[in-house]
Coordinates of C-alpha atoms in Angstrom, one line a residue:
Chain A
X1084 CA 0.0 0.0 0.0
X1085 CA 1.9 3.1 -1.4
X1086 CA 5.4 1.7 -1.0
X1087 CA 4.3 -0.1 2.1
X1088 CA 3.7 3.3 3.7
X1089 CA 0.0 3.6 4.5
X1090 CA 0.8 6.8 6.5
X1091 CA 1.7 8.5 3.2
X1092 CA -1.6 7.5 1.8
X1093 CA -3.4 9.3 4.7
X1094 CA -1.0 12.2 4.4
X1095 CA -1.8 12.8 0.7
X1096 CA -5.5 12.0 0.9
X1097 CA -6.7 15.7 1.6
X1098 CA -4.7 16.9 -1.4
X1099 CA -6.1 14.2 -3.6
X1100 CA -9.7 15.0 -2.5
X1101 CA -9.1 18.7 -3.1
X1102 CA -7.5 18.0 -6.5
X1103 CA -10.3 15.8 -7.7
X1104 CA -12.9 18.3 -6.4
X1105 CA -11.2 21.2 -8.1
X1106 CA -10.9 19.4 -11.5
X1107 CA -14.4 18.2 -11.4
X1108 CA -15.6 21.7 -10.7
X1109 CA -13.5 23.2 -13.4
X1110 CA -15.3 26.1 -15.2
X1111 CA -16.2 25.5 -18.7
X1112 CA -16.8 29.1 -19.7
X1113 CA -15.0 32.3 -18.9
X1114 CA -17.6 34.8 -17.8
X1115 CA -17.6 38.4 -19.0
X1116 CA -17.9 41.4 -16.7
X1117 CA -19.9 44.4 -17.9
X1118 CA -18.8 47.5 -16.1
X1119 CA -20.9 50.6 -15.8
X1120 CA -20.7 53.9 -14.0
X1121 CA -23.9 55.4 -12.6
X1122 CA -23.3 59.0 -13.4
X1123 CA -20.4 60.4 -15.4
X1124 CA -21.0 64.0 -14.1
X1125 CA -21.4 64.7 -10.4
X1126 CA -20.8 67.6 -8.1
X1127 CA -18.1 67.8 -5.5
X1128 CA -19.0 65.7 -2.5
X1129 CA -21.5 63.6 -4.4
X1130 CA -21.0 59.9 -5.1
X1131 CA -21.7 57.6 -8.0
X1132 CA -21.8 53.9 -8.2
X1133 CA -19.3 51.8 -10.1
X1134 CA -20.7 48.4 -10.8
X1135 CA -19.6 45.2 -12.6
X1136 CA -22.2 42.7 -13.6
X1137 CA -21.1 39.1 -14.2
X1138 CA -23.3 36.2 -15.3
X1139 CA -21.6 33.3 -13.5
X1140 CA -21.4 29.8 -14.9
X1141 CA -22.4 26.7 -12.9
X1142 CA -19.0 26.2 -11.3
X1143 CA -18.0 29.8 -10.5
X1144 CA -17.4 30.3 -6.8
X1145 CA -16.6 33.9 -6.2
X1146 CA -15.9 37.2 -8.0
X1147 CA -13.5 39.7 -6.7
X1148 CA -13.2 43.3 -7.7
X1149 CA -10.5 45.6 -6.4
X1150 CA -10.4 49.3 -7.1
X1151 CA -7.7 51.8 -6.4
X1152 CA -8.8 55.1 -4.9
X1153 CA -7.2 58.3 -6.3
X1154 CA -6.3 61.4 -4.4
X1155 CA -9.7 62.9 -4.8
X1156 CA -11.8 59.7 -4.5
X1157 CA -13.3 58.1 -1.5
X1158 CA -14.5 54.6 -1.8
X1159 CA -17.2 52.6 -0.1
X1160 CA -16.1 50.1 1.1
X1161 CA -13.0 52.1 2.0
X1162 CA -10.5 49.4 1.1
X1163 CA -12.1 49.2 -2.4
X1164 CA -12.4 45.4 -2.3
X1165 CA -15.7 43.7 -3.1
X1166 CA -16.2 39.9 -3.1
X1167 CA -19.4 38.4 -4.4
X1168 CA -20.5 34.9 -3.7
X1169 CA -21.3 33.4 -7.0
X1170 CA -21.8 29.8 -5.9
X1171 CA -25.2 28.2 -6.3
X1172 CA -26.5 30.9 -8.5
X1173 CA -26.9 31.4 -12.2
X1174 CA -28.4 34.8 -12.0
X1175 CA -26.2 37.8 -12.8
X1176 CA -24.1 39.0 -9.9
X1177 CA -23.4 42.7 -9.5
X1178 CA -20.5 44.1 -7.5
X1179 CA -20.8 47.7 -6.5
X1180 CA -18.3 50.2 -5.3
X1181 CA -19.5 53.7 -4.3
X1182 CA -17.1 56.3 -5.5
X1183 CA -17.3 59.8 -3.9
X1184 CA -15.5 62.7 -5.5
X1185 CA -14.0 65.2 -3.1
X1186 CA -12.6 67.7 -5.5
X1187 CA -13.7 69.3 -8.8
X1188 CA -12.0 68.4 -12.0
X1189 CA -12.0 65.9 -14.9
X1190 CA -10.7 62.6 -13.9
X1191 CA -11.5 58.9 -13.9
X1192 CA -12.8 56.1 -11.8
X1193 CA -10.5 53.2 -11.4
X1194 CA -8.7 51.3 -12.8
X1195 CA -10.2 48.2 -11.3
X1196 CA -9.2 44.6 -11.2
X1197 CA -11.7 41.8 -11.6
X1198 CA -10.9 38.1 -10.8
X1199 CA -13.2 35.1 -10.9
X1200 CA -12.4 32.0 -8.9
X1201 CA -13.6 28.5 -9.2
X1202 CA -14.1 26.1 -6.3
X1203 CA -11.1 25.9 -4.0
X1204 CA -9.6 28.8 -5.9
X1205 CA -8.0 26.2 -8.2
X1206 CA -8.9 28.0 -11.4
X1207 CA -8.9 31.8 -11.7
X1208 CA -9.8 34.1 -14.5
X1209 CA -7.9 37.3 -14.2
X1210 CA -7.2 39.5 -12.4
X1211 CA -7.9 41.5 -15.5
X1212 CA -7.7 45.3 -15.6
X1213 CA -11.0 47.1 -16.3
X1214 CA -10.5 50.4 -18.1
X1215 CA -11.1 53.5 -16.1
X1216 CA -14.3 55.4 -16.6
X1217 CA -14.3 59.1 -17.2
X1218 CA -15.8 61.2 -14.4
X1219 CA -16.4 64.9 -14.4
X1220 CA -16.7 66.5 -11.0
X1221 CA -18.2 69.9 -11.3
X1222 CA -17.4 72.4 -8.5
X1223 CA -19.9 72.7 -5.7
X1224 CA -20.6 76.4 -5.8
X1225 CA -19.8 78.2 -2.6
X1226 CA -22.7 79.6 -0.6
X1227 CA -23.4 83.0 -2.1
X1228 CA -26.2 85.5 -2.2
X1229 CA -26.6 89.2 -2.8
X1230 CA -29.6 91.4 -2.6
X1231 CA -28.0 94.2 -4.6
X1232 CA -29.1 94.3 -8.3
X1233 CA -26.3 94.2 -10.9
X1234 CA -25.4 97.5 -12.4
X1235 CA -26.0 98.4 -16.0
X1236 CA -29.0 96.1 -16.8
X1237 CA -29.4 96.3 -20.5
X1238 CA -31.3 93.2 -21.5
X1239 CA -35.0 92.7 -22.2
X1240 CA -36.7 91.2 -19.1
X1241 CA -35.2 90.7 -15.7
X1242 CA -35.2 91.7 -12.1
X1243 CA -32.6 94.4 -12.1
X1244 CA -33.7 98.0 -11.9
X1245 CA -32.4 99.8 -15.0
X1246 CA -31.7 103.5 -15.5
X1247 CA -34.4 103.7 -18.1
X1248 CA -37.9 104.8 -17.0
X1249 CA -40.8 102.6 -18.2
X1250 CA -43.0 99.8 -17.1
X1251 CA -41.6 98.3 -14.0
X1252 CA -41.9 97.9 -10.3
X1253 CA -39.3 100.3 -8.8
X1254 CA -40.8 103.7 -8.1
X1255 CA -39.0 106.6 -10.0
X1256 CA -41.2 109.8 -9.7
X1257 CA -44.7 111.2 -10.0
X1258 CA -45.1 112.9 -13.3
X1259 CA -48.0 114.3 -15.5
X1260 CA -50.1 111.8 -17.4
X1261 CA -49.1 111.1 -21.0
X1262 CA -51.1 109.3 -23.7
X1263 CA -50.4 105.6 -23.4
X1264 CA -49.9 105.5 -19.7
X1265 CA -51.8 102.7 -17.9
X1266 CA -54.8 103.9 -15.9
X1267 CA -53.8 101.8 -12.9
X1268 CA -50.6 103.9 -12.7
X1269 CA -52.6 107.1 -12.0
X1270 CA -51.6 108.6 -8.7
X1271 CA -54.9 109.9 -7.4
X1272 CA -53.8 111.9 -4.3
X1273 CA -51.5 114.1 -6.4
X1274 CA -54.0 114.3 -9.3
X1275 CA -56.8 115.5 -6.9
X1276 CA -54.4 118.0 -5.3
X1277 CA -53.1 119.5 -8.5
X1278 CA -56.3 119.1 -10.6
X1279 CA -54.4 117.3 -13.4
X1280 CA -53.8 113.6 -13.9
X1281 CA -50.5 112.4 -12.6
X1282 CA -49.0 108.9 -12.7
X1283 CA -46.4 107.1 -10.7
X1284 CA -43.5 106.5 -13.0
X1285 CA -41.2 103.5 -12.6
X1286 CA -37.9 102.2 -13.8
X1287 CA -37.9 99.2 -16.1
X1288 CA -36.7 95.9 -14.9
X1289 CA -34.2 94.3 -17.1
X1290 CA -31.7 91.5 -17.1
X1291 CA -28.0 92.0 -17.2
X1292 CA -25.1 90.3 -18.7
X1293 CA -22.4 89.0 -16.3
X1294 CA -19.1 87.8 -17.6
X1295 CA -17.0 85.8 -15.2
X1296 CA -13.3 86.0 -15.9
X1297 CA -11.2 83.4 -14.1
X1298 CA -7.5 83.7 -13.7
X1299 CA -6.0 80.2 -13.6
X1300 CA -2.4 81.3 -13.8
X1301 CA -1.6 80.5 -10.2
X1302 CA -2.8 77.9 -7.8
X1303 CA -1.6 78.8 -4.3
X1304 CA -2.1 76.8 -1.2
X1305 CA -2.8 73.2 -0.4
X1306 CA -6.2 71.7 -1.1
X1307 CA -7.8 69.3 1.2
X1308 CA -10.8 68.5 -1.0
X1309 CA -14.4 69.6 -0.4
X1310 CA -14.2 69.6 3.4
X1311 CA -10.9 71.2 3.9
X1312 CA -8.8 74.2 3.1
X1313 CA -9.0 75.4 -0.5
X1314 CA -6.3 76.6 -2.9
X1315 CA -6.7 79.9 -4.7
X1316 CA -7.9 78.1 -7.8
X1317 CA -10.4 76.1 -5.7
X1318 CA -11.8 79.4 -4.3
X1319 CA -11.9 80.9 -7.7
X1320 CA -13.7 78.0 -9.4
X1321 CA -16.2 77.6 -6.6
X1322 CA -16.8 81.3 -6.4
X1323 CA -17.3 81.4 -10.2
X1324 CA -19.8 78.6 -9.9
X1325 CA -21.6 80.4 -7.1
X1326 CA -21.8 83.7 -8.8
X1327 CA -23.0 82.1 -12.1
X1328 CA -25.7 80.1 -10.3
X1329 CA -26.9 83.1 -8.4
X1330 CA -27.2 85.4 -11.4
X1331 CA -28.7 82.7 -13.6
X1332 CA -31.4 82.0 -11.1
X1333 CA -32.3 85.6 -11.3
X1334 CA -32.7 85.3 -15.0
X1335 CA -29.5 87.1 -15.9
X1336 CA -27.2 86.0 -18.7
X1337 CA -23.8 84.7 -17.6
X1338 CA -20.7 84.0 -19.7
X1339 CA -17.3 82.6 -18.8
X1340 CA -13.8 83.3 -19.9
X1341 CA -10.7 81.7 -18.4
X1342 CA -7.2 82.8 -19.1
X1343 CA -3.7 81.7 -18.3
X1344 CA -5.0 78.1 -18.3
X1345 CA -4.1 75.1 -20.3
X1346 CA -7.3 75.3 -22.3
X1347 CA -9.0 78.6 -22.5
X1348 CA -12.7 78.5 -22.0
X1349 CA -14.9 81.0 -23.9
X1350 CA -18.6 80.5 -23.1
X1351 CA -21.0 83.0 -24.5
X1352 CA -23.6 84.6 -22.2
X1353 CA -26.8 82.7 -21.8
X1354 CA -29.1 81.6 -19.1
X1355 CA -31.0 78.5 -18.1
X1356 CA -30.2 75.2 -16.4
X1357 CA -28.5 73.7 -19.4
X1358 CA -26.2 76.7 -19.7
X1359 CA -25.3 76.5 -16.0
X1360 CA -24.4 72.9 -16.5
X1361 CA -22.2 73.7 -19.4
X1362 CA -20.5 76.5 -17.4
X1363 CA -19.8 74.2 -14.5
X1364 CA -18.3 71.6 -16.8
X1365 CA -16.1 74.2 -18.3
X1366 CA -15.0 75.2 -14.8
X1367 CA -14.3 71.5 -14.0
X1368 CA -11.9 71.5 -17.0
X1369 CA -9.8 74.4 -15.7
X1370 CA -6.2 73.5 -15.2
X1371 CA -3.4 75.7 -13.9
X1372 CA -1.6 77.3 -16.8
X1373 CA 2.1 77.1 -16.9
X1374 CA 3.0 79.7 -19.5
X1375 CA 1.5 82.5 -17.6
X1376 CA -0.1 85.5 -19.3
X1377 CA 1.6 88.2 -21.2
X1378 CA 0.7 91.8 -20.5
X1379 CA -0.2 92.4 -24.1
X1380 CA -2.8 89.7 -24.3
X1381 CA -6.1 91.3 -25.1
X1382 CA -9.0 90.7 -22.7
X1383 CA -10.9 87.7 -24.0
X1384 CA -14.3 89.1 -23.6
X1385 CA -16.2 90.3 -26.7
X1386 CA -18.4 92.4 -24.4
X1387 CA -19.6 95.7 -25.9
X1388 CA -20.5 97.4 -22.6
X1389 CA -23.4 97.6 -20.3
X1390 CA -22.6 94.3 -18.5
X1391 CA -20.8 93.4 -15.4
X1392 CA -17.4 91.7 -15.5
X1393 CA -16.4 89.8 -12.4
X1394 CA -12.8 88.8 -12.5
X1395 CA -11.7 86.1 -10.0
X1396 CA -8.0 86.2 -9.4
X1397 CA -5.5 85.6 -6.5
X1398 CA -3.8 88.7 -7.9
X1399 CA -0.3 87.4 -7.8
X1400 CA 0.3 88.1 -11.4
X1401 CA 0.6 91.8 -12.4
X1402 CA -0.6 90.8 -15.9
X1403 CA -4.0 89.7 -14.5
X1404 CA -4.4 93.1 -12.8
X1405 CA -3.4 94.8 -16.0
X1406 CA -6.2 92.9 -17.7
X1407 CA -8.7 94.4 -15.2
X1408 CA -7.4 97.9 -15.8
X1409 CA -7.7 97.4 -19.6
X1410 CA -11.3 96.3 -19.2
X1411 CA -12.2 99.4 -17.2
X1412 CA -10.7 101.6 -19.9
X1413 CA -13.1 99.8 -22.3
X1414 CA -16.0 101.3 -20.3
X1415 CA -16.9 98.0 -18.7
X1416 CA -18.0 97.7 -15.1
X1417 CA -15.3 95.5 -13.6
X1418 CA -15.2 94.0 -10.2
X1419 CA -12.2 92.0 -9.1
X1420 CA -12.7 89.3 -6.5
X1421 CA -9.6 88.4 -4.6
X1422 CA -9.4 84.6 -4.3
X1423 CA -6.1 84.3 -2.3
X1424 CA -6.9 82.0 0.6
X1425 CA -6.5 83.4 4.1
X1426 CA -3.3 82.3 5.8
X1427 CA -1.3 81.9 2.7
X1428 CA 2.3 83.1 3.3
X1429 CA 2.0 82.9 7.0
X1430 CA 4.8 81.3 9.1
X1431 CA 5.0 77.6 8.3
X1432 CA 7.6 76.8 10.9
X1433 CA 9.8 75.1 8.4
X1434 CA 11.5 77.6 6.2
X1435 CA 11.9 81.2 7.5
X1436 CA 13.3 82.4 4.2
X1437 CA 10.2 81.2 2.4
X1438 CA 8.0 83.0 4.9
X1439 CA 10.0 86.2 4.4
X1440 CA 9.7 85.8 0.6
X1441 CA 6.0 85.5 0.9
X1442 CA 5.8 88.6 3.1
X1443 CA 7.7 90.6 0.5
X1444 CA 5.5 89.3 -2.3
X1445 CA 2.3 90.0 -0.3
X1446 CA 3.5 93.6 0.4
X1447 CA 4.1 94.0 -3.4
X1448 CA 0.7 92.6 -4.0
X1449 CA -0.9 95.1 -1.7
X1450 CA 0.8 97.9 -3.5
X1451 CA -0.3 96.5 -6.9
X1452 CA -3.9 96.2 -5.7
X1453 CA -3.8 99.8 -4.4
X1454 CA -2.7 101.0 -7.8
X1455 CA -5.4 99.1 -9.5
X1456 CA -8.0 100.5 -7.2
X1457 CA -6.8 104.0 -8.1
X1458 CA -7.6 103.2 -11.7
X1459 CA -11.2 102.6 -10.7
X1460 CA -11.3 98.9 -10.3
X1461 CA -12.9 97.8 -7.0
X1462 CA -11.2 94.8 -5.4
X1463 CA -13.0 92.7 -2.8
X1464 CA -11.9 89.6 -1.0
X1465 CA -14.1 86.5 -1.5
X1466 CA -15.8 85.7 1.8
X1467 CA -18.9 83.9 0.7
X1468 CA -22.4 85.4 1.1
X1469 CA -22.6 89.1 0.8
X1470 CA -19.0 89.3 -0.4
X1471 CA -19.7 91.7 -3.2
X1472 CA -22.9 93.4 -2.0
X1473 CA -21.3 96.7 -1.0
X1474 CA -19.2 96.8 -4.2
X1475 CA -22.2 96.1 -6.4
X1476 CA -24.1 98.8 -4.6
X1477 CA -21.3 101.3 -5.1
X1478 CA -21.0 100.3 -8.8
X1479 CA -24.8 100.8 -9.2
X1480 CA -24.5 104.3 -7.7
X1481 CA -21.5 105.1 -9.8
X1482 CA -23.4 104.0 -13.0
X1483 CA -25.9 106.8 -12.5
X1484 CA -23.2 109.5 -11.9
X1485 CA -21.5 111.5 -14.7
X1486 CA -18.0 110.5 -15.5
X1487 CA -15.0 111.4 -17.6
X1488 CA -14.6 109.2 -20.6
X1489 CA -11.3 108.8 -22.4
X1490 CA -11.6 109.5 -26.1
Chain B
X672 CA -17.6 40.2 9.7
X673 CA -15.3 42.7 11.3
X674 CA -12.7 44.2 9.1
X675 CA -9.8 43.3 11.4
X676 CA -10.9 39.7 12.2
X677 CA -10.5 38.1 8.7
X678 CA -6.8 38.9 8.0
X679 CA -5.8 38.3 11.5
X680 CA -7.7 35.0 11.9
X681 CA -6.6 33.6 8.5
X682 CA -3.0 34.3 9.3
X683 CA -3.3 32.8 12.7
X684 CA -4.9 29.7 11.2
X685 CA -2.1 29.3 8.7
X686 CA 0.7 29.7 11.3
X687 CA -1.1 27.5 13.8
X688 CA -1.7 24.7 11.3
X689 CA 2.0 24.8 10.2
X690 CA 3.2 24.7 13.8
X691 CA 0.7 21.9 14.6
X692 CA 2.0 19.9 11.7
X693 CA 5.6 20.5 12.8
X694 CA 4.8 19.4 16.3
X695 CA 3.2 16.2 15.0
X696 CA 6.2 15.6 12.8
X697 CA 8.6 16.1 15.6
X698 CA 6.7 13.6 17.7
X699 CA 6.4 11.0 15.0
X700 CA 10.0 11.2 13.6
X701 CA 12.6 8.7 14.7
X702 CA 14.7 11.6 16.0
X703 CA 13.1 14.9 17.0
X704 CA 13.4 17.9 14.7
X705 CA 16.5 20.0 15.3
X706 CA 16.1 23.6 16.2
X707 CA 17.2 24.5 12.7
X708 CA 14.4 22.3 11.3
X709 CA 11.8 23.9 13.5
X710 CA 12.9 27.4 12.5
X711 CA 13.0 26.4 8.8
X712 CA 9.4 25.0 8.9
X713 CA 8.1 27.9 11.0
X714 CA 9.7 30.5 8.7
X715 CA 8.1 28.8 5.7
X716 CA 4.7 28.9 7.4
X717 CA 5.1 32.5 8.4
X718 CA 6.0 33.5 4.9
X719 CA 3.0 31.7 3.6
X720 CA 0.9 33.6 6.2
X721 CA 2.2 37.0 5.1
X722 CA 2.1 36.3 1.4
X723 CA -0.6 33.6 0.9
X724 CA -1.0 34.5 -2.8
X725 CA 2.6 33.6 -3.6
X726 CA 4.1 30.1 -3.9
X727 CA 5.4 30.2 -0.4
X728 CA 3.1 27.5 0.8
X729 CA 4.4 24.8 -1.6
X730 CA 8.0 24.5 -0.2
X731 CA 6.6 23.9 3.2
X732 CA 4.4 21.0 1.9
X733 CA 7.2 19.5 -0.2
X734 CA 9.8 19.7 2.6
X735 CA 7.3 18.3 5.1
X736 CA 6.4 15.3 2.9
X737 CA 10.1 14.5 2.2
X738 CA 11.0 14.8 5.9
X739 CA 8.0 12.6 6.8
X740 CA 9.0 10.0 4.1
X741 CA 12.6 9.8 5.3
X742 CA 12.3 10.1 9.1
X743 CA 9.0 8.6 10.1
X744 CA 8.3 4.9 10.6
X745 CA 5.7 3.5 8.2
X746 CA 3.2 2.6 10.9
X747 CA -0.3 4.0 10.7
X748 CA -0.8 5.9 13.9
X749 CA -3.1 8.7 14.9
X750 CA -0.2 11.0 14.3
X751 CA -0.5 10.5 10.5
X752 CA -4.2 11.5 10.7
X753 CA -3.3 14.6 12.8
X754 CA -0.6 15.6 10.4
X755 CA -2.9 15.2 7.4
X756 CA -5.6 17.3 9.1
X757 CA -3.0 20.0 9.9
X758 CA -1.8 20.0 6.3
X759 CA -5.3 20.2 5.0
X760 CA -6.1 23.1 7.3
X761 CA -2.8 24.8 6.2
X762 CA -3.7 24.4 2.5
X763 CA -7.3 25.4 2.9
X764 CA -6.4 28.6 4.8
X765 CA -3.8 29.6 2.2
X766 CA -6.3 29.0 -0.6
X767 CA -9.0 31.1 1.2
X768 CA -6.6 33.9 2.0
X769 CA -5.5 34.2 -1.6
X770 CA -9.1 34.7 -2.7
X771 CA -8.8 38.5 -2.3
X772 CA -6.2 40.9 -1.0
X773 CA -5.8 40.5 2.7
X774 CA -7.2 44.0 3.3
X775 CA -10.6 42.5 2.6
X776 CA -12.5 42.3 5.8
X777 CA -14.1 39.0 5.0
X778 CA -17.6 37.7 4.5
X779 CA -19.5 35.4 6.8
X780 CA -21.1 33.3 4.0
X781 CA -17.8 32.7 2.2
X782 CA -15.9 31.9 5.5
X783 CA -18.6 29.4 6.4
X784 CA -18.3 27.7 3.0
X785 CA -14.5 27.3 3.3
X786 CA -15.0 25.8 6.8
X787 CA -17.6 23.4 5.4
X788 CA -15.2 22.4 2.6
X789 CA -12.4 21.8 5.1
X790 CA -14.8 19.7 7.2
X791 CA -15.7 17.5 4.2
X792 CA -12.0 17.0 3.3
X793 CA -11.2 16.2 6.9
X794 CA -14.0 13.7 7.1
X795 CA -12.8 12.0 3.9
X796 CA -9.3 11.9 5.2
X797 CA -10.5 10.3 8.5
X798 CA -12.5 7.7 6.6
X799 CA -9.4 6.8 4.5
X800 CA -7.3 6.6 7.6
X801 CA -9.8 4.3 9.3
X802 CA -10.0 2.1 6.1
X803 CA -6.2 2.0 5.8
X804 CA -5.8 1.1 9.5
X805 CA -8.4 -1.7 9.2
X806 CA -6.8 -3.1 6.1
X807 CA -3.3 -2.8 7.7
X808 CA -4.4 -4.8 10.6
X809 CA -6.3 -7.5 8.7
X810 CA -4.7 -10.8 7.4
X811 CA -3.1 -10.6 3.9
X812 CA -5.7 -12.9 2.3
X813 CA -8.6 -10.7 3.4
X814 CA -7.2 -7.6 1.6
X815 CA -7.9 -8.8 -1.9
X816 CA -11.5 -7.5 -2.2
X817 CA -10.8 -4.1 -0.6
X818 CA -7.7 -3.7 -2.8
X819 CA -9.7 -4.5 -5.9
X820 CA -12.4 -2.0 -4.9
X821 CA -9.7 0.6 -4.2
X822 CA -8.1 -0.1 -7.6
X823 CA -11.5 0.3 -9.4
X824 CA -12.1 3.6 -7.5
X825 CA -8.6 4.9 -8.4
X826 CA -9.1 4.0 -12.1
X827 CA -12.5 5.7 -12.1
X828 CA -11.0 8.8 -10.5
X829 CA -8.2 8.8 -13.0
X830 CA -10.6 8.6 -15.9
X831 CA -12.7 11.4 -14.3
X832 CA -9.7 13.6 -13.8
X833 CA -8.4 13.0 -17.3
X834 CA -11.8 13.7 -19.0
X835 CA -12.3 16.8 -16.8
X836 CA -8.9 18.2 -17.4
X837 CA -9.0 17.9 -21.2
X838 CA -12.4 19.5 -21.3
X839 CA -12.3 22.8 -23.3
X840 CA -12.9 26.2 -21.8
X841 CA -15.1 28.5 -23.8
X842 CA -13.5 31.9 -24.2
X843 CA -15.9 34.9 -24.2
X844 CA -14.7 35.7 -27.7
X845 CA -15.9 32.3 -28.9
X846 CA -19.5 33.2 -28.5
X847 CA -21.3 33.7 -31.6
X848 CA -18.5 32.6 -33.9

C-alpha cells in the first residue's frame, strides 16, 4: 500500500480530494464582466456607483473586484475590495463600489481589477484590468447670495432696476399723465391736489449680462478637498460657480472666460439650467496654466459694454491686474474678486526664508492692488455670502453718476 | 464580519496549522526535529501567512512530505491523521486567504463555505485513515477485495480527472463565432 507506507496514503488524501474536487468543478466558460458607472458627471462631495455585472457559470465560486482610490476619490467600502458569492446561482451577480469625489475636475474612476475564482480557488480568470471610466466633477458652488441688483442692466426682461424709465416695479417719480400711460398707474392723491392727472413713474426691470473671468495662472495653497482648506484656484472656481448660479437663477445671462489656463474657456452669455451645467463643466476643465499670461494679451471678452465683468483672481500676477485695468478703460463695469486664501504666506515653521519671501510678495501685491483701485477697479476679497454686496451697490450708484470718458 | 478579524484569523490559522504539523512531525519522527528544522518550517509557514497569494506554501508541503517520508516509521498511527488534518487546514487557509487581497474584511457566508469544505475533506481523510488502518491490521488474504475495490475507485477517479482536465474552456470571444 503506497510503497508499504499507509501513513503516506493518509497524508496525501486531503490533497487528492481537493485536486479531484477542483478538477471536477473546473469552469467551462470564462464569464464576462460588464462595467458601468452610474453618473459620469457629479458635483463635489457627491457619489456615483461603479458596478460590474457578471453572469456566473455553474462552477464559478466567487468574483472579486479591487479598485484603487485616487487622491480625490473616497470609496465605499474604504478598502475598495468587493467579493461576491457566485456559488449556487446562475443569475447575474453585481459588484458595486460607491465612489465619492472630493474635488472638482475631470478625472476617472479606477482602474479596477476583476478576478473570478472556481471552487477551492483552483482556477482563476484574471485579475484583469478594467479600463477607467471618465468622471467629471463639477465644482460645488460656494454659498453665495446678494440682494443688490447688478449695475447696467441692458437686456429685455429681468429683475434688475435699469436706469431707463418705463413699465416696471421700482418707483421713480410722480409725473404728469401722458397718452399711453396705464390707468392703474394714476396717482390719485397728487391728481386731486393738482387738478391734473399724474401717474407714478417706474424704472424698467431688465436682465443684465455678467461675464465671469477666471485667472488660472496660479494655484496657491494646499487643497484638502471639499471639506478642507481650498487653494486659490479652488476658491476661484467655486466662487465662479456660485456667482454664475446666483445670477442665472435671477434670469440674468452669464458668460465665462478663463485665461492663463491650459485650455482657454470661452462660453458666451446665456441663461438656463443647461447653460449653468455647461458652465460648471467648463469650470471643471480648468487646469493651472504654466505659460502665464503676457501683459499684451487682449482681454478675452467680446463684451460691448453695459454688462458686469467679475474677475476672479488671486492677484499674484501683475498681468492679471493689467487685464482688469484694460477692461475698465473699455467702459466696462469691472469687479475684481480676490481669491487668495486666508493664511497663505503665514509662518509655516519650516523655512523662515520662504515666509520672508511670501511677506515681501504680499506687500508688493498690496501695492499693486492699491494702484489698480486707483484706476477705478474695485477689489474685494471672497468671503462667501454678501462678499460683493457693497461693491455692487457702489457700482450701481456710480453707474448713475456723470463720469469722464477717455476718447 | 469585522474588518480586522478576517486577515488576523486567517494568518493565525495558517501559522497554527503549520506549527501543529511541525509538532506532530517532531513527535512522529525517529529523531526529534532539530532547532534549525523547526525554524525552517516555522519560517516557511510565516512567509505563507504573510504572502498567501505567492508560492510560499508549496516549499513547506514538499519539505514536510520529504521529511516525513525519510524520518517517520511507516506505521499507521493517529499522528498520521493529525498531520494530514493540519496540512489540509494549512492548504485550505492559504487558498481562502489568496481569494482576495488581505485588506478584505471577509464575509461570513464565504468563510462558512470554506470551513464546510475543510470539514468535508477532513471527514474524507479520516475515513481513508480508518480504512487503511483496518486493512493494515487485517490478514493478507482478506485484503484482496478491498484492494480490488480501491483499484476500481482509483481508475475511475483517474478517468474522471483526465476527461475533466481535457475539457475545453469557452472563451468569451468564442461566443457567436
